Coordinates of C-alpha atoms and ligand atoms in Angstrom, one line a residue:
M1 CA 80.5 94.5 118.4
C2 CA 83.1 94.2 121.4
G3 CA 86.3 92.1 121.6
I4 CA 87.0 89.6 123.7
V5 CA 90.3 88.2 125.1
G6 CA 91.7 85.9 127.6
Y7 CA 95.1 84.1 128.5
I8 CA 95.2 81.5 131.2
G9 CA 99.2 80.1 131.5
N10 CA 102.9 80.5 132.6
K11 CA 104.3 83.4 130.6
N12 CA 102.3 87.4 131.7
C13 CA 99.5 87.4 130.3
V14 CA 98.9 91.6 130.3
P15 CA 101.0 92.3 126.8
M16 CA 99.0 88.9 125.4
L17 CA 96.1 90.6 126.8
I18 CA 97.1 94.3 125.4
E19 CA 98.0 92.5 121.7
G20 CA 95.1 90.8 121.6
L21 CA 92.8 94.2 122.3
K22 CA 94.6 96.3 119.4
Q23 CA 94.0 92.7 116.8
L24 CA 90.2 93.3 118.0
E25 CA 90.2 97.0 118.2
Y26 CA 87.9 97.4 115.6
R27 CA 85.2 95.7 117.1
G28 CA 84.9 98.6 119.2
Y29 CA 86.3 101.6 120.4
D30 CA 85.0 103.3 123.3
S31 CA 86.8 102.5 126.2
A32 CA 88.6 99.3 126.8
G33 CA 90.0 97.4 129.8
V34 CA 91.8 94.4 131.8
G35 CA 91.3 92.3 134.9
I36 CA 94.3 90.0 136.3
L37 CA 94.6 88.2 139.4
T38 CA 98.1 89.7 141.6
D39 CA 98.1 87.9 144.7
D40 CA 95.2 86.2 144.1
K41 CA 93.2 89.8 144.3
C42 CA 91.4 91.4 141.7
E43 CA 93.1 94.4 139.9
V44 CA 91.0 96.0 136.5
V45 CA 92.2 99.1 134.8
K46 CA 90.1 100.7 132.5
A47 CA 90.4 103.4 130.3
K48 CA 87.7 105.0 128.0
G49 CA 89.2 105.7 124.5
K50 CA 91.4 104.0 122.3
V51 CA 93.9 100.6 123.1
S52 CA 96.5 102.4 122.9
I53 CA 95.3 105.0 126.1
L54 CA 94.9 102.0 128.0
D55 CA 98.1 100.0 126.9
E56 CA 100.3 103.1 128.9
K57 CA 97.9 103.5 131.8
V58 CA 98.6 99.3 131.6
N59 CA 102.4 100.2 131.5
N60 CA 103.0 103.1 133.8
L61 CA 101.2 100.5 136.7
K62 CA 103.9 97.4 135.4
L63 CA 101.3 94.6 136.2
S64 CA 101.9 91.0 135.7
S65 CA 99.7 87.6 136.3
T66 CA 99.7 84.2 134.2
I67 CA 95.8 84.8 134.4
G68 CA 94.2 87.5 132.9
I69 CA 91.5 89.0 130.6
G70 CA 90.6 91.8 127.9
H71 CA 87.5 94.0 126.4
T72 CA 87.5 96.1 124.2
R73 CA 83.7 98.1 124.3
W74 CA 81.5 99.0 121.6
A75 CA 78.6 101.4 124.2
T76 CA 74.9 99.9 124.2
H77 CA 74.3 100.6 127.9
G78 CA 75.6 103.4 129.5
I79 CA 77.4 106.0 128.0
P80 CA 81.4 105.1 126.7
N81 CA 83.2 106.0 130.1
E82 CA 85.7 104.3 132.6
I83 CA 83.1 102.7 135.0
N84 CA 80.6 101.4 131.7
A85 CA 84.1 100.2 130.5
H86 CA 84.3 95.9 131.4
P87 CA 85.2 94.8 133.1
H88 CA 83.0 94.8 136.0
L89 CA 83.6 94.2 139.3
N90 CA 80.7 92.2 141.7
M91 CA 80.0 95.1 144.7
D92 CA 82.3 92.6 146.9
K93 CA 85.6 92.7 144.1
T94 CA 86.4 89.5 144.7
L95 CA 84.7 88.3 140.5
F96 CA 84.9 90.4 137.1
I97 CA 83.3 89.5 134.1
I98 CA 83.5 90.5 130.3
H99 CA 80.5 91.3 128.8
N100 CA 79.9 90.9 124.6
G101 CA 75.9 90.9 123.8
I102 CA 73.1 92.3 125.4
I103 CA 71.0 91.2 128.5
E104 CA 67.6 91.9 127.9
N105 CA 65.8 91.5 131.6
Y106 CA 69.1 93.3 133.0
A107 CA 66.3 95.8 134.3
I108 CA 64.5 93.4 136.3
L109 CA 67.2 91.7 137.8
K110 CA 68.7 95.2 139.2
K111 CA 65.9 95.5 140.9
Q112 CA 66.2 92.3 142.4
L113 CA 69.4 92.2 143.3
I114 CA 68.6 96.0 145.1
E115 CA 66.3 94.1 146.8
K116 CA 68.3 91.9 148.1
G117 CA 71.4 95.1 148.9
Y118 CA 73.7 95.2 145.8
R119 CA 74.8 98.4 145.1
F120 CA 75.6 99.2 141.7
V121 CA 78.2 101.8 139.8
S122 CA 78.1 101.4 136.9
D123 CA 74.5 101.6 133.7
T124 CA 76.0 98.2 132.8
D125 CA 73.3 94.8 132.1
T126 CA 77.1 93.4 132.2
E127 CA 77.5 93.8 135.6
V128 CA 73.8 92.8 136.5
I129 CA 75.7 89.7 135.6
S130 CA 79.3 89.6 137.9
N131 CA 76.4 90.8 141.5
L132 CA 74.3 87.8 140.0
I133 CA 77.5 85.0 140.4
D134 CA 78.3 86.9 143.0
R135 CA 75.0 85.8 144.9
Y136 CA 75.0 82.3 143.3
L137 CA 78.5 82.2 144.9
K138 CA 77.3 83.0 148.4
Q139 CA 75.0 80.4 148.5
G140 CA 77.4 77.5 149.0
N141 CA 78.4 77.2 144.3
Q142 CA 81.4 77.0 142.8
L143 CA 82.3 79.3 139.7
F144 CA 81.4 76.7 137.2
Q145 CA 77.8 76.6 139.7
A146 CA 77.6 79.7 139.6
V147 CA 78.0 81.0 136.1
R148 CA 76.0 78.8 135.2
Y149 CA 72.7 79.6 137.6
A150 CA 73.2 82.9 136.5
L151 CA 73.1 82.3 132.8
N152 CA 69.7 80.6 133.0
K153 CA 68.4 83.6 134.4
V154 CA 69.2 85.6 132.3
E155 CA 68.1 87.0 128.7
G156 CA 69.2 88.1 125.8
T157 CA 72.9 87.6 124.1
Y158 CA 76.1 86.9 125.9
G159 CA 79.8 86.1 125.2
I160 CA 81.3 86.4 128.7
A161 CA 84.5 85.0 130.4
V162 CA 84.8 85.8 134.2
I163 CA 87.1 84.9 136.6
Y164 CA 87.2 84.3 140.4
Q165 CA 90.0 84.8 142.7
N166 CA 88.9 82.0 145.3
E167 CA 89.8 79.7 142.6
P168 CA 92.1 81.4 140.1
D169 CA 93.4 77.9 138.6
K170 CA 90.2 78.7 135.6
I171 CA 88.4 81.8 133.5
I172 CA 84.5 80.0 132.5
V173 CA 83.3 81.7 129.1
A174 CA 79.5 80.8 128.1
K175 CA 78.0 82.2 124.8
K176 CA 74.9 83.9 123.4
G177 CA 74.6 84.9 120.4
S178 CA 78.0 85.9 120.2
P179 CA 81.1 84.6 119.6
L180 CA 83.4 83.2 121.4
V181 CA 86.6 80.6 120.8
I182 CA 88.9 79.3 123.5
G183 CA 92.1 78.8 121.6
V184 CA 94.2 75.2 122.9
G185 CA 97.8 76.3 123.6
E186 CA 101.2 74.0 125.1
N187 CA 100.4 75.1 128.5
E188 CA 98.2 77.4 127.3
N189 CA 95.6 78.4 127.4
F190 CA 93.6 81.8 125.2
I191 CA 89.6 82.6 124.5
A192 CA 88.4 85.5 122.0
S193 CA 85.7 86.7 121.0
D194 CA 87.2 86.4 117.0
V195 CA 90.4 84.5 115.8
N196 CA 92.4 87.2 114.6
A197 CA 93.6 88.3 118.7
L198 CA 95.4 85.0 119.1
I199 CA 96.4 84.1 115.7
A200 CA 99.9 85.2 117.4
Y201 CA 99.7 82.6 119.4
T202 CA 98.1 79.9 118.5
K203 CA 96.4 78.3 115.0
R204 CA 94.2 75.6 116.4
V205 CA 90.6 76.5 118.1
V206 CA 87.7 75.5 119.4
Y207 CA 83.8 77.3 119.2
M208 CA 82.4 77.4 120.9
E209 CA 78.5 76.5 120.1
D210 CA 75.3 79.1 121.6
D211 CA 74.9 77.9 124.9
E212 CA 77.8 75.9 125.4
I213 CA 80.3 76.6 129.5
A214 CA 82.9 76.3 129.0
V215 CA 85.5 75.9 132.6
V216 CA 89.4 76.7 131.0
T217 CA 92.5 75.6 132.4
K218 CA 96.5 75.7 132.0
E219 CA 95.8 72.1 131.3
G220 CA 93.1 72.2 128.3
F221 CA 88.9 73.0 128.7
N222 CA 85.7 71.0 129.0
V223 CA 82.7 72.0 128.0
K224 CA 78.7 71.9 129.2
S225 CA 75.4 72.5 128.0
I226 CA 73.6 75.7 130.0
H227 CA 71.9 72.5 131.7
D228 CA 74.9 70.8 132.6
E229 CA 75.3 68.2 129.5
Q230 CA 79.0 67.2 128.7
I231 CA 80.0 68.1 125.2
D232 CA 82.9 67.1 123.4
K233 CA 83.9 69.6 121.2
A234 CA 86.8 69.4 117.9
V235 CA 90.0 71.0 117.8
I236 CA 89.7 73.1 114.4
D237 CA 92.9 74.1 112.6
V238 CA 92.7 77.8 111.6
D239 CA 94.0 78.3 108.0
M240 CA 95.1 82.5 109.0
D241 CA 98.4 84.0 109.0
I242 CA 100.0 87.4 111.2
D243 CA 100.4 89.5 107.9
E244 CA 96.6 89.2 107.1
I245 CA 96.3 90.3 110.0
T246 CA 98.7 93.8 109.8
K247 CA 98.2 97.2 107.5
G248 CA 101.8 95.9 105.9
G249 CA 103.3 98.8 104.8
Y250 CA 99.9 100.4 104.4
A251 CA 98.5 103.8 106.2
H252 CA 95.3 102.2 106.9
F253 CA 94.0 99.2 106.0
M254 CA 91.1 100.1 104.7
L255 CA 93.5 101.6 101.7
K256 CA 95.3 97.8 102.6
E257 CA 91.9 96.5 101.9
I258 CA 90.8 98.0 98.6
M259 CA 94.4 98.2 97.1
E260 CA 94.6 94.1 98.6
Q261 CA 91.5 93.3 95.9
P262 CA 93.4 91.6 92.5
E263 CA 94.4 89.5 95.2
S264 CA 90.9 88.5 97.0
L265 CA 88.9 88.0 93.9
R266 CA 91.3 85.9 92.4
N267 CA 91.1 84.0 95.5
S268 CA 86.9 83.9 95.8
M269 CA 87.5 82.1 92.9
R270 CA 90.2 80.4 92.6
G271 CA 89.5 76.6 91.4
R272 CA 85.6 77.4 91.5
T273 CA 85.6 77.8 87.5
L274 CA 85.9 75.5 84.7
V275 CA 86.2 77.2 81.6
E276 CA 85.8 75.2 79.1
E277 CA 82.2 73.2 79.9
G278 CA 81.2 77.1 81.7
F279 CA 80.5 76.1 84.7
A280 CA 81.5 77.0 88.3
K281 CA 82.1 74.2 90.9
L282 CA 81.3 75.2 94.3
G283 CA 82.6 72.6 96.9
G284 CA 80.4 73.6 99.6
L285 CA 77.1 73.2 97.6
I286 CA 77.5 69.7 96.2
G287 CA 74.3 67.5 97.2
F288 CA 72.5 71.0 97.2
E289 CA 72.8 72.3 93.6
E290 CA 70.0 70.4 92.9
R291 CA 67.5 71.6 95.2
L292 CA 68.8 75.4 94.9
S293 CA 68.0 75.4 91.0
Q294 CA 64.8 74.4 91.0
S295 CA 63.9 77.2 93.9
K296 CA 60.2 78.6 93.0
R297 CA 61.9 81.6 94.7
I298 CA 65.6 82.6 95.4
I299 CA 64.9 85.1 98.8
I300 CA 69.1 87.0 99.6
S301 CA 69.0 88.8 102.7
A302 CA 71.5 90.3 105.1
C303 CA 72.4 93.9 106.5
G304 CA 74.4 97.4 105.0
T305 CA 77.0 96.1 103.1
S306 CA 76.0 92.9 102.4
W307 CA 71.9 93.7 101.4
H308 CA 74.0 95.8 98.5
A309 CA 76.0 92.9 96.7
G310 CA 72.6 91.3 97.5
M311 CA 70.9 93.5 95.5
V312 CA 73.2 92.6 93.2
G313 CA 72.8 89.4 92.8
E314 CA 69.2 90.1 92.7
Y315 CA 69.5 91.6 89.1
M316 CA 72.4 88.5 88.3
L317 CA 69.8 85.9 89.0
E318 CA 67.1 87.8 87.8
Q319 CA 68.7 88.5 84.3
Y320 CA 70.3 84.7 83.8
T321 CA 67.8 81.9 86.5
G322 CA 64.6 83.1 85.5
I323 CA 63.8 82.3 89.2
P324 CA 62.2 85.2 90.9
V325 CA 64.3 87.0 93.9
E326 CA 63.8 89.4 96.5
V327 CA 66.3 90.8 98.5
E328 CA 65.7 91.7 102.3
Y329 CA 67.0 94.0 105.1
A330 CA 67.9 90.7 107.5
S331 CA 66.7 93.3 110.6
E332 CA 63.8 93.2 109.1
F333 CA 62.8 90.1 108.0
R334 CA 63.2 88.2 111.7
Y335 CA 60.2 90.4 112.6
R336 CA 57.7 91.1 110.3
N337 CA 56.3 87.2 109.6
P338 CA 57.4 87.0 106.2
I339 CA 56.2 84.4 104.0
I340 CA 58.5 80.8 103.6
H341 CA 57.8 78.1 101.1
H342 CA 60.0 74.7 102.1
D343 CA 60.7 75.1 98.3
D344 CA 62.5 78.7 98.3
S345 CA 66.2 78.8 98.5
I346 CA 67.4 82.0 101.5
I347 CA 71.3 83.1 101.2
F348 CA 72.3 84.8 103.8
I349 CA 75.4 87.8 103.0
S350 CA 77.1 88.1 106.0
Q351 CA 81.1 88.8 105.9
S352 CA 81.9 88.3 109.5
G353 CA 79.2 85.9 109.3
E354 CA 78.1 87.2 112.8
T355 CA 75.6 89.9 112.3
A356 CA 73.3 89.5 115.0
D357 CA 69.9 90.3 113.0
T358 CA 70.9 87.9 109.7
L359 CA 71.9 84.9 112.4
A360 CA 68.3 85.8 113.6
A361 CA 66.5 86.1 110.8
M362 CA 68.4 82.9 109.1
K363 CA 67.2 80.9 113.1
E364 CA 63.7 82.9 112.3
S365 CA 63.4 81.3 108.9
K366 CA 64.8 78.3 109.0
R367 CA 62.2 76.7 111.3
R368 CA 60.1 76.7 107.8
G369 CA 61.8 74.7 106.0
P370 CA 63.4 77.2 103.7
L371 CA 67.2 75.8 101.8
A372 CA 69.0 78.7 104.0
L373 CA 73.3 79.0 102.6
G374 CA 75.7 80.9 104.1
V375 CA 78.1 83.7 102.2
C376 CA 80.4 83.8 104.3
N377 CA 84.0 85.3 104.2
V378 CA 85.2 84.2 108.5
V379 CA 85.2 80.7 107.9
G380 CA 83.9 79.0 111.1
S381 CA 81.2 81.7 112.0
S382 CA 77.9 81.5 113.5
I383 CA 75.9 82.3 109.9
A384 CA 78.3 80.2 108.3
R385 CA 78.0 76.7 111.3
E386 CA 74.1 77.9 111.5
S387 CA 73.5 77.1 107.4
D388 CA 72.0 74.2 105.6
A389 CA 75.5 74.7 103.2
G390 CA 77.6 77.9 101.9
V391 CA 80.1 79.4 100.2
Y392 CA 82.9 80.8 102.0
I393 CA 84.3 84.1 99.7
H394 CA 88.4 84.3 100.8
A395 CA 88.3 87.9 101.2
G396 CA 90.8 86.9 103.9
P397 CA 90.3 88.6 107.4
E398 CA 88.7 92.7 106.4
I399 CA 89.4 95.0 109.3
G400 CA 88.9 98.2 108.5
V401 CA 84.7 99.2 109.2
A402 CA 84.2 100.5 106.2
S403 CA 83.1 96.5 103.9
T404 CA 85.9 97.0 100.7
K405 CA 87.5 93.6 99.4
A406 CA 84.5 91.3 100.9
F407 CA 82.0 93.6 99.2
T408 CA 83.4 92.3 95.6
S409 CA 84.3 89.0 97.1
Q410 CA 80.7 89.1 97.8
L411 CA 80.1 89.9 94.3
V412 CA 82.7 86.5 92.4
V413 CA 80.5 84.7 95.0
L414 CA 77.0 86.0 93.5
S415 CA 77.7 85.2 89.9
L416 CA 79.7 82.2 90.6
I417 CA 76.1 81.5 91.8
T418 CA 73.8 82.3 89.5
L419 CA 75.8 81.4 87.3
L420 CA 76.0 77.3 88.2
I421 CA 72.0 77.7 88.4
A422 CA 71.4 79.0 85.3
R423 CA 73.5 76.2 83.7
K424 CA 71.6 73.1 85.3
K425 CA 68.2 75.7 83.1
T426 CA 68.6 77.3 80.3
L427 CA 72.8 79.3 79.8
S428 CA 74.3 77.6 77.0
Q429 CA 78.0 75.7 77.5
V430 CA 79.1 79.3 75.0
D431 CA 77.8 82.0 77.7
G432 CA 79.2 80.0 80.9
S433 CA 82.6 80.1 79.4
N434 CA 82.2 84.1 78.2
I435 CA 80.6 84.9 81.0
I436 CA 84.2 83.0 83.4
R437 CA 86.2 84.1 81.1
E438 CA 85.2 87.4 81.1
L439 CA 85.5 87.3 85.3
N440 CA 89.0 85.3 85.3
S441 CA 89.7 89.1 83.9
I442 CA 88.5 91.0 86.1
P443 CA 91.2 91.6 88.8
E444 CA 93.5 93.2 86.6
K445 CA 90.6 95.3 85.4
V446 CA 90.5 95.4 89.5
D447 CA 94.8 96.8 89.1
K448 CA 94.5 98.8 86.3
I449 CA 91.5 101.3 88.8
L450 CA 93.4 101.1 91.7
Q451 CA 96.6 103.0 89.4
L452 CA 94.1 106.0 89.0
N453 CA 95.0 106.3 92.8
D454 CA 96.5 109.6 92.3
E455 CA 93.8 110.7 90.6
I456 CA 90.9 109.8 92.8
E457 CA 93.1 111.1 95.2
A458 CA 93.3 114.7 93.4
I459 CA 90.0 114.7 92.9
A460 CA 88.9 114.0 96.2
E461 CA 90.7 116.6 97.5
K462 CA 88.4 119.0 95.7
F463 CA 85.1 117.8 97.3
V464 CA 86.7 117.7 101.6
D465 CA 84.3 120.6 102.2
A466 CA 81.3 118.9 100.5
T467 CA 78.0 119.0 103.6
N468 CA 76.2 116.5 100.7
F469 CA 76.4 113.6 98.5
L470 CA 74.5 112.6 95.7
Y471 CA 75.2 109.1 93.8
L472 CA 73.0 108.2 90.6
G473 CA 73.1 104.8 89.5
R474 CA 70.6 102.5 86.8
G475 CA 70.2 98.6 86.3
Y476 CA 73.3 96.6 88.7
N477 CA 74.4 100.2 89.5
F478 CA 72.2 101.6 90.8
P479 CA 73.2 98.8 94.1
V480 CA 76.6 100.5 93.6
A481 CA 74.9 103.9 94.0
L482 CA 73.7 102.6 96.9
E483 CA 77.1 101.1 98.6
G484 CA 79.6 104.1 97.0
A485 CA 76.6 106.4 99.3
L486 CA 77.2 104.2 103.0
K487 CA 81.6 104.0 102.2
L488 CA 81.2 107.7 102.3
K489 CA 78.6 109.4 105.1
E490 CA 80.2 106.3 107.6
I491 CA 83.9 107.5 107.3
S492 CA 83.6 111.2 106.4
Y493 CA 80.7 111.8 107.7
I494 CA 79.6 113.3 104.9
H495 CA 75.7 113.3 104.6
A496 CA 75.1 110.3 101.4
E497 CA 72.1 109.3 99.7
G498 CA 72.0 106.5 97.1
Y499 CA 69.4 106.5 94.2
P500 CA 68.6 105.2 91.3
A501 CA 69.2 107.6 88.3
A502 CA 66.4 107.9 86.9
E503 CA 64.5 108.3 90.8
M504 CA 66.5 112.0 90.7
K505 CA 63.8 113.4 89.3
H506 CA 61.2 112.0 92.0
G507 CA 62.4 114.0 94.8
P508 CA 66.3 114.4 95.3
I509 CA 66.8 116.6 92.4
A510 CA 65.3 119.6 94.6
L511 CA 69.0 119.0 96.2
I512 CA 70.6 120.0 92.8
D513 CA 73.2 123.4 93.4
E514 CA 76.0 124.6 92.9
N515 CA 77.3 123.5 96.3
M516 CA 75.7 119.6 95.1
P517 CA 78.2 117.3 94.1
V518 CA 76.6 114.2 91.9
V519 CA 78.6 110.8 91.7
F520 CA 77.1 109.3 88.0
I521 CA 78.1 105.5 87.8
A522 CA 77.7 105.9 83.8
P523 CA 79.6 102.7 82.1
K524 CA 78.3 102.5 78.0
D525 CA 75.4 99.2 78.4
S526 CA 72.2 99.4 78.1
V527 CA 71.0 101.7 80.6
Y528 CA 73.6 104.1 79.3
D529 CA 71.0 107.0 77.5
K530 CA 69.2 107.6 79.9
V531 CA 72.4 108.2 82.4
I532 CA 73.4 110.5 80.3
S533 CA 69.4 112.3 80.3
N534 CA 70.1 111.9 84.3
I535 CA 74.1 113.8 83.9
E536 CA 72.1 116.8 81.8
E537 CA 69.6 117.3 83.9
V538 CA 71.4 117.7 86.9
K539 CA 74.0 119.8 84.5
A540 CA 71.5 122.1 83.9
R541 CA 71.3 123.2 87.5
G542 CA 74.6 123.3 88.5
G543 CA 75.4 120.5 89.9
R544 CA 79.2 119.5 90.1
I545 CA 79.6 116.7 88.4
I546 CA 81.7 113.4 88.2
A547 CA 81.2 110.4 86.7
V548 CA 82.6 107.0 86.2
A549 CA 82.6 105.8 83.0
T550 CA 84.4 102.8 80.3
E551 CA 88.0 103.9 78.9
N552 CA 85.8 104.2 75.4
D553 CA 83.5 106.7 76.3
N554 CA 85.3 109.9 74.4
N555 CA 81.8 111.7 75.3
I556 CA 81.2 112.2 78.9
D557 CA 83.7 114.4 79.1
S558 CA 82.4 117.6 78.3
M559 CA 80.0 117.1 79.8
V560 CA 81.1 116.4 83.8
D561 CA 83.2 117.5 85.9
Y562 CA 85.8 114.8 86.4
T563 CA 85.4 111.9 84.9
I564 CA 86.9 108.1 86.5
K565 CA 88.0 106.5 83.2
I566 CA 87.4 102.5 83.9
P567 CA 87.8 99.5 81.7
N568 CA 84.5 97.9 80.3
T569 CA 83.3 94.4 80.9
I570 CA 80.0 92.2 80.7
R571 CA 76.5 93.8 82.6
M572 CA 77.1 91.1 85.7
L573 CA 80.0 91.8 86.3
M574 CA 80.0 96.0 86.3
P575 CA 79.5 96.4 89.7
I576 CA 82.8 94.8 91.1
L577 CA 84.2 97.8 88.3
T578 CA 82.3 100.4 89.7
V579 CA 82.9 100.5 92.8
I580 CA 86.1 100.2 93.5
P581 CA 86.9 104.5 92.3
L582 CA 83.7 105.0 95.7
Q583 CA 85.6 103.3 97.1
L584 CA 88.6 105.5 96.6
L585 CA 87.3 108.4 97.0
A586 CA 85.5 108.2 100.5
Y587 CA 88.6 107.0 101.6
H588 CA 91.1 110.0 100.4
I589 CA 88.0 112.2 101.4
A590 CA 88.0 110.8 105.0
V591 CA 91.6 110.9 105.0
K592 CA 91.7 114.7 104.1
K593 CA 89.7 115.8 106.9
G594 CA 91.7 114.2 110.0
L595 CA 89.4 110.9 110.4
D596 CA 90.5 107.7 111.8
V597 CA 89.2 105.6 108.5
D598 CA 89.9 102.2 109.8
Q599 CA 87.6 103.2 113.5
P600 CA 85.0 105.3 111.9
R601 CA 82.7 107.0 115.2
N602 CA 79.9 105.3 116.5
L603 CA 80.5 101.3 114.7
A604 CA 81.6 98.8 114.9
K605 CA 82.1 96.1 112.9
S606 CA 80.6 93.3 113.2
V607 CA 76.9 94.0 114.3
T608 CA 76.2 91.4 117.1
V609 CA 73.6 93.5 119.1
E610 CA 70.4 94.1 117.4
Ligands
LIG1 C1 79.9 98.3 105.8 O1 80.8 99.2 105.8 C2 79.5 98.5 107.3 N1 80.1 98.4 108.2 C3 78.5 97.5 107.2 O2 77.2 98.6 106.9 C4 78.3 95.4 107.5 O3 78.4 95.6 106.3 C5 77.2 95.5 107.8 O4 76.8 96.0 109.1 C6 76.9 94.0 107.7 O5 78.1 93.2 108.0 P1 78.3 91.3 107.7 O6 78.7 91.5 106.3 O7 79.6 91.1 108.9 O8 76.7 91.1 107.6

């Protein structure tokens, strides 16, 4: 949440700050602001709403500076308005700060500062840091030390950047729990909350770790610990191109990312399957395969869509490896004192690799000695770096707030992990080869489903006015029902619930009437007949039914109002196919309602606060 960007060098930084904020807008978008030094004086411009509003304001002011920082906000403390937008000045307006995270002891610090004569204009926790730094400056410290002392006083999480008019040749940045990278250029340097904002300017980055603080000048950077110890940092080359983070002719990132799935799935499995041996080769797990396959139990922990992927993973792992699996919401796992043994393995799944709850669950559980694996999309992200080992899903940047291609790539990686363990246990070479052949055919099948886009759009048209939706599936497709419902509610604001189909009669059936659309995920698999019975139950009560069914199913059409026919595959891989029509359905309903599908209200792409 909250995007951070900054520049120091010889060029006018204002266009770069605005462009960077546009790249980061998916992180938070209720307000935005930039702070620069002009004639060594602080100048801060803020706007409520999208970065485009800030852009217009900044353009009218014709600002120019060679040092500046920018921020796009997802409100935590204080309503989204211009006053609460970042950057925040200190009381004397000599420095300004941008911040991503939450300062938990801000109320007490604020009270102490008020007692010392400080006045505040905003409701934010961030303004407290600006005045705390000011206090240490007034005690005769240089900016770096003043920021360091201030951060030693605060409790909570932060990625911050600070500029001070009396030391106009530097930006101070620091990180604890919120991501921060330094982009390395020639006679210019950059800072950002993630590399997307930098990629147009440099591919050479330094990932900051928790409790690190750095001075960034136009000539270079120097990183120390929050306790003032010198730290040597490696400069890493990022493998990402600018066209990966543009819409490429699509109306929305979400549609582009849905349509990209044949390619993103190929990337997730590229070089990782040995067809003849029936084996998976996962470079990130080398040296850990034995420990993983000997696990007494596997726990999967994640949030949101990644948690749904974890649920599918549970079905896969239990079916093929015989190892008991538990799937945990990271937000619950971290606080409920879970029983963890050293012979457990825990798989943390996160697209962003920065989700605060998942990261905290990982850190907390690592204390108890299990093998901690990360399944992440963003290379170099915190969860990827903190894990003992892991597998990148290689789905490419996902910008749309609603996760689509990351989900299907997570399922590919979970199927590869399943295969790897299963082959070390009882799965035969022939069965392993069959799974891999099937996996290799998935991108083509996804392509075929995507060709139903117009058909799905026409179905969406009929449901634009719905106020509730029910998604039902069984077995492997129960998590898909949850995911379909999540997609719909987060971008269309239609209330939707996912249920195991058979659970319907234990309560939700009371909701069914002619106004209640029900989406059934009903491929021809071992529970097909049971799902058909559930369809009959809904039909008998007048519910409107959309069914996702397999191509060879000629019976279902007469039982439901709309069918979306998809190719067949093995049960374990079916969710990769069944979820695609649900992504498109949610997308088209939201677009037809005139909503902003890439940046739905109240949400942010990576949830780096609790
Ligand atoms: C998905 O559409 C959501 N926006 C959200 O549930 C997301 O999956 C969740 O916040 C977890 O994010 P992560 O995968 O980056 O950890």
